[in-house]
Amino acid sequence: MDIYRVYYFSLVVQGCISLGLAAWLWAKAPHQSGIKPLALFCVGIGCWALGQLGMHLGEDGVAALGKRLVNCGPINAVFFLHFVFRFLQRDRPRQLLGIYILGLATLLLVQVLDMGTLAPWLGFERYYFFPVWGWIPGVVVTSISVWAYLLLLAAWPKAAPKQRGKILAIWFAGVWGSGASLMFLNASLGIDIFPYSVILLPGYALLLVFGILRYDLMVVNLWANRLLAWLVLTAITVALASLLLSVAARTGFASLAAVPLWQLWLLGTAMLAVMLVLEGPSRRAIERLVFPGAHLEAGVLADWRVRLDAASSWHDLERIAASTLGAHLRQPMRVVLGDASPGDGAGQPGVHCYLAPGKDGEAPHWRTDLMEWEGATPSVTRVGEVFGALLAAAAARLDQLLRYAEHEKERLQQAHLLELGGLAATVAHELRNPLNIISMAAVMSPPETRAEIRAQIERADHLIQDLLSYSGEVRLNPQRVAVAELVQRVAAGHPSQRIELDVDAALCLHIDPMRGEQILGNLIGNAMAMLRGRSDPRILVDARAQDGGRVLLRVCDNGPGVPADLAADLFQPFTTRRPGGTGLGLAIVRRLVEAHGGSVRLGERAGWNCCFELLLPGMP
């Protein structure tokens, strides 16, 4: 292979790549910091390569023009330093102005004095020789370049990780460019060795631009992948062409063996270029054949929205989503909604939609993850991502709709309770007068009869009080209430029962004191009723501070516990497990606790058969 042809070919590639990169940078990334000086720098590299080519292969006029292009090195170094200033976001207009004046003055000096001579060297008809005084512009160029690299080195320690990657890329490209151009000086130094390193210069501009923009523009990575693939396949093509020629020469195919290697390489490269151009359309056509649902249209997206928005429950949304996506991709799909683990789908792909917590104080939002889509093509994966986004939006709408329905249900229930409260007050007034008359009329009755009548009147009065308490309007006057003092006040009303206390003396609630006593009194009274007749009745009240300024208050007893058939409806009105109970005590507790913005539930605690847990607001 003729090394001189390779040398000239590398200069052609360098010129085309550098000028093409400059045009691409100017058009595609005009808003990136320092891109315009970088584009001008690429123009300078391309002009240097084309100038070299003109000196070697052109006639006298072209060679003279080529020499002038090569002599533009000083202004090119200024472009690079300007790029570094912009890259590091250094606002130094006066320094830049001075550097541009120095670069232009040096350039003018070189052009006027016609620095350098062209003379034969090795196999070159013309080669560039620097005179002794011609090293002065070289010192200016080197000084400006070194200044730029020192600025990058000084910025390294304080740079962010991504910025460090860019600085490292610039340094690596600089070392590559300096090493590749070093042997260009062999003729001026009297070293009669072919400038092999100059052949590597086409990669200089590519490395520089790729290293700087790979973190900012995804299209840079795409083109880098394509270029690397082309280079690898080109190398394989050259190797196979050489092998083909050697085999052809030994097997009698003289006409094929006579074909020059460069022609075979050119033919193979052209075929390779055609294959790369047709690869994308061919792949997309095959994907449409193998994956018919891999492409989306506006009508499909509109149909998906209508279907998903028609769901009225979480089960409906899960079923509709799975059938819709499965029908589009023509294979079974699974959809999992909520925080539940997706589990093992036995290799079946699907979508997991859940409410993700917000970051940095943001509100929670619905999001989706694709499950077991590793083998899908990018277009099919894109279908899953788009469907997941629509599913997340539908889940958010359904969540809002269900919350609104629950709020409306609570509003209607509150209105019903107010209406019931008015009715209960009227009934209580009407019932108490007859009860008083019955009580007075029983004075002359036998003692056993009076006792029974009194007991039944008290029971009726207790039911009336509970009904009024449950159905009436809850008015609160929140204050600072020490938990230990609240428990002691309630326990004082039950001297016959010892109540164990496990509460920090400093722990306080922010509740209505009277309502607090009513809540705790109902729970302790309920526990005492269930402990009646036991030889070792025990009641425990403990409290612990929780995250978010809440207090967890628990009332536990060692009674018979809550039957499983009552647990689900325990806090509903007229649900009772105690003999003679009205069925409103726990319903009143729930209503009062929720009025404080808290919650109550049947919990568990080791060593206790029944334990009620209340989450109440602590002191702000």
mmCIF file of N, CA and C in Angstrom, residues 2 6 14 87 182 208 222 274 276 289 357 363 425 456 482 488 510 566 575 602:
data_model
loop_
_atom_site.group_PDB
_atom_site.id
_atom_site.type_symbol
_atom_site.label_atom_id
_atom_site.label_comp_id
_atom_site.label_asym_id
_atom_site.label_seq_id
_atom_site.Cartn_x
_atom_site.Cartn_y
_atom_site.Cartn_z
ATOM 1 N N ASP A 2 0.566 2.222 -0.861
ATOM 2 C CA ASP A 2 1.349 3.448 -0.982
ATOM 3 C C ASP A 2 1.056 4.341 0.218
ATOM 4 N N VAL A 6 -2.128 7.130 1.436
ATOM 5 C CA VAL A 6 -2.812 7.100 2.736
ATOM 6 C C VAL A 6 -2.687 8.464 3.420
ATOM 7 N N GLN A 14 -9.608 14.566 7.018
ATOM 8 C CA GLN A 14 -9.540 15.574 8.090
ATOM 9 C C GLN A 14 -10.224 16.872 7.668
ATOM 10 N N PHE A 87 -16.250 28.183 27.613
ATOM 11 C CA PHE A 87 -16.532 26.892 28.227
ATOM 12 C C PHE A 87 -16.474 26.982 29.751
ATOM 13 N N LEU A 182 2.993 16.212 15.641
ATOM 14 C CA LEU A 182 4.395 16.404 16.036
ATOM 15 C C LEU A 182 5.369 16.083 14.905
ATOM 16 N N LEU A 208 -12.604 15.895 20.047
ATOM 17 C CA LEU A 208 -12.833 17.147 20.774
ATOM 18 C C LEU A 208 -14.330 17.463 20.866
ATOM 19 N N LEU A 222 -25.628 9.512 19.143
ATOM 20 C CA LEU A 222 -26.177 8.738 18.038
ATOM 21 C C LEU A 222 -25.223 8.722 16.850
ATOM 22 N N VAL A 274 -24.484 2.026 1.442
ATOM 23 C CA VAL A 274 -25.863 1.759 1.017
ATOM 24 C C VAL A 274 -26.596 0.942 2.082
ATOM 25 N N LEU A 276 -25.971 0.866 5.292
ATOM 26 C CA LEU A 276 -26.253 1.697 6.463
ATOM 27 C C LEU A 276 -27.432 2.630 6.215
ATOM 28 N N LEU A 289 -43.811 -5.735 10.665
ATOM 29 C CA LEU A 289 -44.260 -7.082 10.343
ATOM 30 C C LEU A 289 -44.284 -7.973 11.581
ATOM 31 N N PRO A 357 -44.019 8.849 45.953
ATOM 32 C CA PRO A 357 -43.888 10.023 46.835
ATOM 33 C C PRO A 357 -43.167 11.152 46.118
ATOM 34 N N ALA A 363 -45.823 17.256 45.803
ATOM 35 C CA ALA A 363 -46.951 16.375 46.081
ATOM 36 C C ALA A 363 -46.720 15.012 45.415
ATOM 37 N N ALA A 425 -83.021 15.247 69.210
ATOM 38 C CA ALA A 425 -83.320 16.209 70.275
ATOM 39 C C ALA A 425 -84.819 16.284 70.547
ATOM 40 N N GLN A 456 -84.334 0.496 84.082
ATOM 41 C CA GLN A 456 -84.728 0.632 82.686
ATOM 42 C C GLN A 456 -84.779 2.094 82.253
ATOM 43 N N ALA A 482 -52.126 17.629 78.734
ATOM 44 C CA ALA A 482 -51.139 16.614 79.082
ATOM 45 C C ALA A 482 -51.810 15.250 79.101
ATOM 46 N N GLN A 488 -55.453 10.359 84.129
ATOM 47 C CA GLN A 488 -55.716 10.343 85.572
ATOM 48 C C GLN A 488 -57.106 10.892 85.885
ATOM 49 N N HIS A 510 -53.075 18.247 71.435
ATOM 50 C CA HIS A 510 -53.731 19.509 71.094
ATOM 51 C C HIS A 510 -55.170 19.169 70.722
ATOM 52 N N LEU A 566 -67.275 -9.120 64.088
ATOM 53 C CA LEU A 566 -67.604 -7.753 64.455
ATOM 54 C C LEU A 566 -66.490 -6.763 64.114
ATOM 55 N N THR A 575 -73.516 -1.169 66.504
ATOM 56 C CA THR A 575 -72.750 -2.414 66.514
ATOM 57 C C THR A 575 -72.132 -2.543 67.892
ATOM 58 N N LEU A 602 -58.790 -0.724 65.438
ATOM 59 C CA LEU A 602 -58.528 -1.855 66.318
ATOM 60 C C LEU A 602 -57.131 -2.369 66.001
#
